[in-house]
Coordinates of C-alpha atoms in Angstrom, one line a residue:
M65 CA 20.7 -23.4 24.8
G66 CA 22.9 -23.1 21.7
H67 CA 22.1 -21.2 18.6
K68 CA 20.3 -23.0 15.8
H69 CA 22.4 -23.0 12.6
N70 CA 21.0 -22.5 9.1
K71 CA 22.0 -24.6 6.1
K72 CA 24.9 -22.3 5.2
G73 CA 26.2 -22.2 8.8
K74 CA 24.7 -18.8 9.6
F75 CA 22.5 -18.3 12.6
N76 CA 20.4 -15.7 14.3
K77 CA 20.9 -14.4 17.8
K78 CA 17.4 -15.5 18.7
G79 CA 18.0 -19.0 17.5
G80 CA 15.6 -19.0 14.6
K81 CA 15.9 -19.3 10.9
K82 CA 17.2 -16.3 8.9
Q83 CA 14.4 -14.0 7.8
K84 CA 13.9 -12.9 4.3
N85 CA 13.0 -9.6 2.7
G86 CA 14.5 -7.4 5.4
G87 CA 13.1 -8.9 8.5
G88 CA 10.0 -10.6 7.1
S89 CA 8.1 -7.4 6.5
G90 CA 7.2 -8.5 2.9
I91 CA 7.2 -4.9 1.6
G92 CA 7.8 -4.0 -2.1
N93 CA 6.0 -4.8 -5.3
G94 CA 8.9 -6.0 -7.4
N95 CA 8.6 -3.0 -9.8
F96 CA 12.3 -3.3 -10.8
D97 CA 13.2 -1.6 -14.1
D98 CA 16.5 -1.4 -16.0
L99 CA 16.9 2.3 -15.1
M100 CA 15.1 4.1 -12.3
K101 CA 15.0 7.3 -10.4
G102 CA 13.8 7.7 -6.8
F103 CA 14.5 8.2 -3.1
I104 CA 16.4 6.1 -0.6
I105 CA 15.0 6.2 2.9
M106 CA 16.5 4.9 6.1
T107 CA 14.2 3.8 8.9
D108 CA 14.0 1.5 12.0
Q109 CA 13.7 -2.2 11.8
D110 CA 10.2 -3.6 11.1
R111 CA 9.0 0.0 10.3
E112 CA 9.4 -0.2 6.6
K113 CA 5.7 -0.1 5.8
N114 CA 5.2 2.9 8.1
A115 CA 8.1 4.7 6.5
V116 CA 6.6 4.1 3.0
S117 CA 3.2 5.6 3.9
D118 CA 4.9 8.4 5.9
A119 CA 7.2 9.3 3.0
N120 CA 4.3 9.4 0.5
N121 CA 2.4 11.8 2.7
F122 CA 5.1 14.5 2.7
L123 CA 6.9 13.7 -0.6
I124 CA 3.9 13.8 -3.0
P125 CA 2.7 17.3 -2.0
I126 CA 6.2 18.7 -2.3
I127 CA 6.7 17.2 -5.7
E128 CA 3.3 18.6 -6.9
E129 CA 4.3 22.1 -5.6
L130 CA 7.6 22.1 -7.4
Y131 CA 6.3 20.5 -10.6
P132 CA 2.7 21.6 -11.2
S133 CA 2.6 19.8 -14.5
V134 CA 2.4 16.5 -12.6
Q135 CA -0.6 17.8 -10.6
N136 CA -2.4 19.0 -13.7
I137 CA -2.2 15.6 -15.3
S138 CA -3.5 13.8 -12.3
Q139 CA -6.3 16.4 -11.9
K140 CA -7.4 15.9 -15.5
I141 CA -7.6 12.2 -15.2
N142 CA -9.5 12.4 -12.0
S143 CA -12.1 14.8 -13.5
Q144 CA -12.6 12.5 -16.5
I145 CA -13.1 9.5 -14.2
D146 CA -15.7 11.4 -12.2
T147 CA -17.7 12.3 -15.3
V148 CA -17.7 8.7 -16.5
Q149 CA -18.8 7.5 -13.1
K150 CA -21.6 10.0 -13.0
K151 CA -22.8 8.9 -16.5
I152 CA -22.9 5.3 -15.3
K153 CA -25.0 6.3 -12.2
T154 CA -27.5 8.2 -14.3
D155 CA -27.9 5.3 -16.7
D156 CA -28.6 2.9 -13.9
N157 CA -31.2 5.3 -12.4
Q158 CA -32.9 5.6 -15.8
E159 CA -33.0 1.8 -16.2
Q160 CA -34.7 1.4 -12.8
K161 CA -37.3 4.1 -13.6
Q162 CA -38.2 2.4 -16.8
Q163 CA -38.6 -1.0 -15.2
Q164 CA -40.9 0.5 -12.5
E165 CA -43.0 2.3 -15.2
D166 CA -43.3 -0.9 -17.2
E167 CA -44.4 -2.9 -14.2
Q168 CA -47.1 -0.4 -13.0
P169 CA -49.4 -0.4 -16.1
S170 CA -49.3 -4.2 -16.3
E171 CA -50.5 -4.5 -12.7
Q172 CA -53.2 -1.9 -13.3
K173 CA -54.5 -3.8 -16.4
C174 CA -54.8 -7.0 -14.3
D175 CA -56.7 -5.3 -11.6
S176 CA -59.1 -3.6 -14.0
Q177 CA -59.9 -7.0 -15.7
Q178 CA -60.5 -8.7 -12.4
Q179 CA -63.0 -5.9 -11.4
E180 CA -64.9 -6.1 -14.7
N181 CA -65.2 -9.9 -14.4
Q182 CA -66.5 -9.6 -10.9
I183 CA -69.2 -7.0 -11.9
E184 CA -70.3 -9.2 -14.9
E185 CA -70.7 -12.2 -12.6
K186 CA -72.8 -10.2 -10.1
Q187 CA -75.1 -9.0 -12.9
E188 CA -75.6 -12.4 -14.3
Q189 CA -76.4 -13.8 -10.9
E190 CA -79.1 -11.2 -10.4
E191 CA -80.7 -12.0 -13.8
E192 CA -80.6 -15.7 -13.0
Q193 CA -82.6 -15.2 -9.8
K194 CA -85.3 -13.2 -11.6
K195 CA -85.8 -15.8 -14.4
P196 CA -88.0 -18.9 -13.9
V197 CA -86.5 -22.2 -12.9
E198 CA -87.2 -23.8 -16.3
N199 CA -84.6 -21.6 -18.0
E200 CA -82.0 -22.4 -15.4
I201 CA -80.5 -25.2 -17.4
D202 CA -80.3 -23.2 -20.6
Q203 CA -78.8 -20.3 -18.7
Q204 CA -76.2 -22.5 -17.1
E205 CA -75.2 -23.9 -20.5
E206 CA -74.9 -20.4 -21.9
Q207 CA -72.9 -19.3 -18.9
E208 CA -70.5 -22.1 -19.4
L209 CA -70.1 -21.3 -23.0
N210 CA -69.5 -17.6 -22.2
E211 CA -67.0 -18.5 -19.6
E212 CA -65.1 -20.7 -22.0
D213 CA -65.1 -17.9 -24.6
N214 CA -63.9 -15.4 -22.0
E215 CA -61.2 -17.7 -20.9
S216 CA -60.0 -18.3 -24.4
E217 CA -60.0 -14.6 -25.2
S218 CA -58.2 -13.7 -22.0
E219 CA -55.6 -16.4 -22.7
E220 CA -55.1 -15.0 -26.2
E221 CA -54.7 -11.5 -24.8
Q222 CA -52.1 -12.6 -22.3
Q223 CA -50.1 -14.4 -25.0
Q224 CA -50.2 -11.3 -27.2
Q225 CA -49.0 -9.2 -24.3
E226 CA -46.1 -11.6 -23.5
D227 CA -45.1 -11.7 -27.1
N228 CA -45.0 -8.0 -27.3
Q229 CA -42.9 -7.7 -24.2
N230 CA -40.5 -10.3 -25.3
Q231 CA -40.1 -8.5 -28.6
E232 CA -39.5 -5.2 -26.9
K233 CA -37.0 -6.5 -24.3
P234 CA -34.4 -7.9 -26.7
N235 CA -34.4 -4.7 -28.6
E236 CA -33.8 -2.6 -25.4
Q237 CA -31.3 -4.8 -23.6
P238 CA -28.5 -4.8 -26.2
S239 CA -28.7 -1.0 -26.5
I240 CA -28.4 -0.6 -22.7
Q241 CA -25.6 -3.2 -22.4
T242 CA -23.6 -1.7 -25.2
A243 CA -23.8 1.8 -23.6
N244 CA -22.7 0.5 -20.2
D245 CA -19.9 -1.6 -21.8
K246 CA -18.5 1.5 -23.5
L247 CA -18.6 3.5 -20.3
D248 CA -16.9 0.7 -18.4
E249 CA -14.2 0.5 -21.1
E250 CA -13.6 4.2 -20.8
L251 CA -13.4 4.0 -17.1
N252 CA -10.9 1.2 -17.2
A253 CA -8.8 3.0 -19.7
L254 CA -8.6 6.1 -17.6
K255 CA -7.8 4.1 -14.5
S256 CA -4.9 2.5 -16.4
Q257 CA -3.6 5.9 -17.2
K258 CA -3.9 7.0 -13.6
D259 CA -0.7 5.6 -12.3
K260 CA 0.9 6.2 -8.9
L261 CA 3.6 8.9 -8.6
L262 CA 5.8 6.8 -6.4
Y263 CA 6.2 3.0 -6.3
N264 CA 7.8 0.9 -3.5
V265 CA 10.6 -1.4 -4.7
N266 CA 11.7 -4.3 -2.6
T267 CA 15.4 -3.9 -1.5
D268 CA 15.8 -7.2 0.4
V269 CA 17.6 -5.2 3.1
R270 CA 16.4 -4.3 6.5
C271 CA 15.8 -0.6 7.5
T272 CA 16.1 0.6 3.9
V273 CA 13.3 1.6 1.5
F274 CA 13.5 2.7 -2.1
L275 CA 10.6 4.7 -3.7
K276 CA 10.7 4.7 -7.4
V277 CA 9.4 7.6 -9.5
N278 CA 6.9 6.7 -12.2
S279 CA 8.8 5.9 -15.4
K280 CA 6.5 8.3 -17.4
L281 CA 7.6 11.2 -15.2
M282 CA 11.3 10.5 -14.8
N283 CA 12.4 13.3 -17.1
D284 CA 10.0 15.8 -15.5
I285 CA 11.2 15.5 -11.9
D286 CA 14.6 16.4 -10.5
V287 CA 15.1 14.2 -7.4
T288 CA 18.0 16.2 -5.9
N289 CA 16.0 19.4 -6.1
V290 CA 13.1 17.7 -4.2
V291 CA 15.5 16.4 -1.4
E292 CA 17.2 19.8 -1.1
N293 CA 13.9 21.5 -0.6
I294 CA 13.0 19.0 2.1
M295 CA 16.4 19.6 3.8
H296 CA 15.8 23.3 3.7
K297 CA 12.5 23.0 5.4
V298 CA 13.8 20.6 8.0
H299 CA 17.1 22.2 9.0
Q300 CA 16.4 25.9 8.3
E301 CA 12.7 26.3 8.8
K302 CA 12.7 23.7 11.6
T303 CA 9.6 21.9 10.4
T304 CA 8.8 18.3 11.3
L305 CA 7.7 16.2 8.2
T306 CA 8.1 12.6 9.3
R307 CA 7.9 10.2 12.2
F308 CA 9.4 7.0 10.9
C309 CA 12.0 8.2 8.3
H310 CA 15.5 9.0 9.5
R311 CA 17.6 9.8 6.5
M312 CA 16.8 10.4 2.8
Y313 CA 19.1 10.4 -0.2
P314 CA 18.1 11.1 -3.9
A315 CA 18.8 8.3 -6.4
E316 CA 19.5 10.0 -9.7
Y317 CA 20.4 6.7 -11.3
A318 CA 19.1 3.4 -9.9
F319 CA 19.8 0.1 -11.7
R320 CA 20.8 -3.5 -11.3
A321 CA 24.2 -3.8 -9.5
D322 CA 26.9 -4.4 -12.2
T323 CA 30.4 -2.9 -12.8
E324 CA 29.6 -2.0 -16.4
N325 CA 26.5 -0.1 -15.4
L326 CA 28.4 1.6 -12.5
K327 CA 31.0 2.9 -14.9
K328 CA 28.4 4.0 -17.5
Y329 CA 26.0 5.9 -15.2
M330 CA 28.7 7.3 -12.9
E331 CA 30.4 8.9 -15.9
Q332 CA 27.1 10.5 -16.9
L333 CA 26.4 11.7 -13.4
I334 CA 29.9 13.3 -13.0
K335 CA 29.4 15.2 -16.3
E336 CA 26.0 16.4 -15.2
R337 CA 26.7 17.4 -11.6
I338 CA 30.5 18.2 -11.2
Q339 CA 32.1 21.4 -12.6
T340 CA 35.6 21.4 -13.9
E341 CA 36.2 25.2 -13.9
A342 CA 37.8 25.4 -10.4
P343 CA 39.3 22.8 -8.1
S344 CA 37.0 21.5 -5.3
S345 CA 37.0 18.7 -2.7
W346 CA 35.0 15.5 -2.9
M347 CA 34.5 12.3 -0.9
L348 CA 32.9 8.9 -1.4
E349 CA 30.1 7.6 0.9
C350 CA 29.7 3.9 -0.1
K351 CA 27.3 1.4 1.6
V352 CA 27.3 -2.3 0.5
R353 CA 24.7 -4.6 2.0
N354 CA 23.7 -8.1 1.1
N355 CA 26.1 -8.1 -1.9
S356 CA 29.4 -10.0 -2.1
K357 CA 30.5 -8.7 -5.5
F358 CA 31.2 -5.1 -4.4
N359 CA 33.1 -3.5 -1.6
R360 CA 34.2 0.0 -0.8
K361 CA 37.7 -0.4 -2.3
N362 CA 36.4 -1.5 -5.7
V363 CA 33.9 1.3 -5.9
L364 CA 36.5 3.9 -4.9
D365 CA 38.9 2.7 -7.6
I366 CA 36.2 3.1 -10.3
V367 CA 35.0 6.5 -9.1
N368 CA 38.6 7.8 -8.6
G369 CA 39.4 6.8 -12.2
L370 CA 36.4 8.7 -13.6
M371 CA 36.8 11.9 -11.5
P372 CA 38.6 14.9 -13.1
K373 CA 42.2 15.3 -11.9
I374 CA 41.6 18.9 -11.0
H375 CA 39.6 17.9 -7.9
F376 CA 41.1 16.5 -4.6
V377 CA 39.8 14.2 -1.9
D378 CA 38.7 15.6 1.5
Y379 CA 36.9 13.4 4.0
K380 CA 36.4 16.1 6.7
V381 CA 34.3 18.8 4.9
P382 CA 33.9 17.9 1.2
F383 CA 32.2 20.2 -1.3
Y384 CA 30.9 17.2 -3.3
T385 CA 29.7 13.9 -1.7
I386 CA 29.3 10.9 -4.0
I387 CA 26.7 8.5 -2.7
V388 CA 26.9 4.8 -3.9
D389 CA 24.3 2.7 -2.1
I390 CA 24.2 -1.0 -2.9
C391 CA 21.2 -3.0 -1.5
H392 CA 21.4 -6.6 -2.7
N393 CA 20.9 -6.3 -6.5
L394 CA 20.0 -2.6 -6.5
M395 CA 22.6 0.2 -6.9
C396 CA 21.8 3.9 -6.4
L397 CA 24.0 6.8 -7.4
S398 CA 23.8 10.5 -6.5
I399 CA 26.0 13.5 -5.9
L400 CA 25.2 15.8 -2.9
K401 CA 26.3 19.1 -1.5
N402 CA 26.2 20.4 2.1
Y403 CA 26.4 16.8 3.3
Y404 CA 27.6 17.7 6.8
D405 CA 25.5 20.9 7.0
Y406 CA 22.4 18.8 6.7
K407 CA 23.7 16.3 9.3
K408 CA 24.2 13.6 6.6
Y409 CA 20.8 14.4 5.1
S410 CA 18.9 13.7 8.2
V411 CA 15.1 14.2 8.0
K412 CA 14.8 14.5 11.8
V413 CA 16.4 17.4 13.6
N414 CA 17.9 17.0 17.0
P415 CA 17.7 20.3 19.0
Q416 CA 21.0 19.4 20.7
L417 CA 22.8 19.6 17.4
N418 CA 21.4 23.0 16.4
N419 CA 24.2 24.8 18.3
Q420 CA 27.0 23.2 16.3
K421 CA 29.6 25.2 14.4
D422 CA 28.9 26.3 10.9
Y423 CA 31.2 24.8 8.3
S424 CA 29.5 26.2 5.2
Y425 CA 32.5 28.6 4.5
L426 CA 34.6 25.5 3.8
N427 CA 32.2 24.3 1.2
Q428 CA 32.5 27.7 -0.5
N429 CA 36.4 27.6 -0.4
K430 CA 36.5 30.7 1.8
Q431 CA 38.5 31.6 4.9
P432 CA 36.7 31.4 8.3
P433 CA 35.5 34.6 9.8
K434 CA 37.6 36.2 12.5
Q435 CA 36.0 36.4 15.9
V436 CA 36.1 39.8 17.6
I437 CA 35.8 39.8 21.4
P438 CA 34.8 43.1 23.1
V439 CA 37.1 44.3 25.9
T440 CA 36.4 47.0 28.5
E441 CA 38.9 49.7 29.7
E442 CA 39.5 48.0 33.0
Q443 CA 40.5 44.8 31.3
L444 CA 42.9 46.7 29.0
K445 CA 44.6 48.4 32.1
E446 CA 45.0 45.0 33.8
I447 CA 46.5 43.5 30.6
E448 CA 49.0 46.4 30.4
Q449 CA 50.0 46.1 34.0
K450 CA 50.6 42.4 33.5
Q451 CA 52.8 43.0 30.5
E452 CA 54.9 45.6 32.4
E453 CA 55.4 43.2 35.3
Q454 CA 56.5 40.5 32.9
K455 CA 59.0 42.9 31.2
A456 CA 60.4 43.9 34.6
Q457 CA 60.9 40.3 35.6
L458 CA 62.8 39.6 32.4
R459 CA 65.1 42.6 32.9
A460 CA 65.9 41.6 36.5
E461 CA 66.7 38.0 35.3
V462 CA 69.0 39.4 32.6
I463 CA 70.9 41.7 35.1
K464 CA 71.4 38.7 37.5
N465 CA 72.8 36.6 34.8
D466 CA 75.3 39.4 33.8
D467 CA 76.4 39.7 37.5
D468 CA 77.0 36.0 37.8
D469 CA 79.2 36.0 34.7
I470 CA 81.3 38.9 36.1
D471 CA 81.9 37.0 39.4
L472 CA 83.1 34.0 37.5
I473 CA 85.7 36.0 35.6

């Protein structure tokens, strides 16, 4: 079987059509702003949703610890929402009680009227049995008249009661409705203020996730500080935070991919993060996916033109690492330190890599420490004997060479 080609001549290994949105996961809400701040996360294929939920579970508590003002705002809004919901519940309970109280007396009145009517009928029947048969006709006529009068009176009373109830209800209903409407409006307003801390933005690239910080809190949260704290916990404290996330980079500036925006925000980022007092090394880590307008060479030319001339390039152990991550139409910028010490900002720690050499002295522009090997007395004697033997051999060779020269003469 051959591969099935798409319209543009591209094909999949499995022979199917090319999938959209990073493998058909359908993640992301399309919350794409002109300027954003957030976190780039690398994960496995078809695990983007799991990575988003996993990142929220360990990112949000760390942000709330570092920036308690964010936690206080959310707590206030939650408390206000709880109070409004309690008011709505109490009003509903009061309405139910009033309805029950109104229904009980009406039922009691009907029962009492029926009992009275039954008693009157029994008394009349007894009197009729005592009277003579001649007066039966007159009594019957009188009873019919009385019954008609009673029916007319009962009908009038019922109509009066219904009119009174109808007059009371319209006066009560609007007051209850207006109160409930006001509470509902307050609750909706509070819920609109209660925004999420992190939003998922669709990158249209497989195995990559971008979590955007709420636009209201962009100036209050330092993304690089959050990621450095995470790396300290992972690599130094050896704590496991995630299952589905592999790498994490901060995105100090995230925007629509464009050369003008790249120059503008890169210049701002260099002024904010890179010092010009002393020379230091730097390197560029550029990734371009699903975008044909940019490549690593173009990005390097722009960054090299904006970097101060006092600094130099070093791709082995740089002091500054400039991250430029382009995912389709999204471009993310950040400047990191200790890039190789944190295993390229890996969130998962491999125990086999914990015994690697420490290159932190290179980031600090210091010389490596000299290694001192302890030696015993026996080893020193052996070394001295070897040195003496080597010297004796050299002397014997020199004497032989001199003798040979003399014989030739």
